[in-house]
Amino acid sequence: MGWKAFSIATTFSIFFLLPFFAFLATANDTLVPPETICKSSQYPSYCTNLLPKQNAKVHDFARFSIQKSMFQSQKFLNSLNFYLESTFTKETINALKDCLFLSQLTSQYLSKSNYVALKNTNETLYTSQVDDTQTLLSAVITNHQTCLDGLITVANSNLTIENDLISQLSNDSKLYSVSLDLFTKGWVHEKKNKTLWNSTGLHPRFKNGRLPMKMSNRTRVIYHSSRGGGETHDDDDQSGVLVRDIVVVSQDGSGNFTTINDAVAAAPNNTINATNGYFMIFIKEGVYEEYVSIPQNKAYLMMIGDGINRTIITGNHSVGDGWTTFNSPTFAVVAPGFVAVNITFRNTAGPSKFQAVAMRSGADMSSFYRCSFEGYQDTLYAHSLRQFYKECDIYGTIDFIFGNAAVVLQNCNIYPRLPLHGQFNPITAQGRTDPNQNTGISIHNCTVKPAEDLAPSVSTVKTYLGRPWKEYSRTVVMQSFLENLIDQAGWSIWSGDFALSTLYYAEFDNRGPGADTSNRVTWPGYHVINATDASNFTVDNFLQGNVWLPQMGVPYIRELTTFN
């Protein structure tokens, strides 16, 4: 099955790429040789050997590389399907399944990127198209790296995996990096970011502590009935977020479903955008012991609970019990446009079970409002694409906010917990592997303070703002309140001098006893920045959030904050 599919893919690729060589030959704009355009890439020799041996525009080289990436992603998918028909250990099968899931997403992202690049045969794209495509190509690299990390952990037990799949992954890593580099050179220009100061702190449609909603009379009746009646000020705003339909989850049988997974299955498939409104799942108070995974075809879902520690979704999968980190989450979502409000996501595996994720999000343009994420090591896995967290509580120990999304945490409470004896707490472990990825963790106007179990031990347990999981790790902490649990050095190494000159860690205008930067690390990649640099990591400039957050009704601070 696997090799037959590979043969078809090969034939298709050769046929598909032939017209492209002709297009390159007729390009009449400024032309450059591949050696010139590849000189500043991460892999100049690979890039030069990859591209056609003729002069062309950088845009055409980018189109060629993205098409080549599409073919390679399909080839790797076929290899995975072939190996999944074989007999391996449970650990190897789990790693292969993660790769299959990620590679399917990668193929979709490359297809979308290719469509944008080929549809526009000139050098001009809308800003939103550039941002979307750079985000997708960044996620391709993230997916690929996650797969590679998983296979490396099982490679020693299977030389076939090591010699074949890991070899393919290593070569494809260079290809995807070149594709992102060429796209960046061609279309991503220096942004003229705004350095604005926002003193209101709220999106104008947000009021009275709830989301403004626009819904039909029928939907409004169901919603208020599920909440036991009460005030209506959260849904009488006709300019608010549009809700097209609603189902209720209740363990006592009074709703439409008794499990969250059944409600997700009932949601419409392949909603293109939020123009027609969100499908709302209201989850009544209760402890839901189930593992929820929202696939990509369930776009524009809104989940609302009864509140933190009232609506709780809980599980205990962990690496210690044989799960991969990627597949350990209690709740996982890759559906774009996802919104969660007033829910606790919990992993109870404990500090002795190593990595154990409460929430994994690879959902583009997703937001989490007034939610709680509770775990120990690796609590919140902000895996990829664009994400926003507002007024959330996040609890954990080692690397408990990690991943390679472009993510802004705003007005959140970050609670380091008591780790095992001899361990320390790095709060973040950001996973950027390529300098062209538009990813990173921005912690804006948050509060970092010890959880109750750590409070008596803050003088003996070292807590840091983060450590570099990957070579181009990027984390910014700005305008936040840091209690005295933060070590004076601020940041911790991963291993030796790994990534210390390539990472980007920055602080701006923080407050509190842990915010003093006079004794911070002196790494080349660490910076105390000014307002102009900090503005690069606001909701508007880092996430382009003013384009997509308004339709969700979630409040947000667009820019830097003026403190009274």
PDB file of C-alpha atoms in Angstrom, residues 33 96 327 345 463:
ATOM      1  CA  PRO A  33      21.201  32.894  -9.574  1.00  0.00           C
ATOM      2  CA  LEU A  96       4.595   6.902  14.325  1.00  0.00           C
ATOM      3  CA  ASN A 327      -0.450  12.563  22.853  1.00  0.00           C
ATOM      4  CA  PHE A 345      -8.334  21.812  31.937  1.00  0.00           C
ATOM      5  CA  THR A 463      12.268  29.450  39.566  1.00  0.00           C
TER       6      THR A 463
END
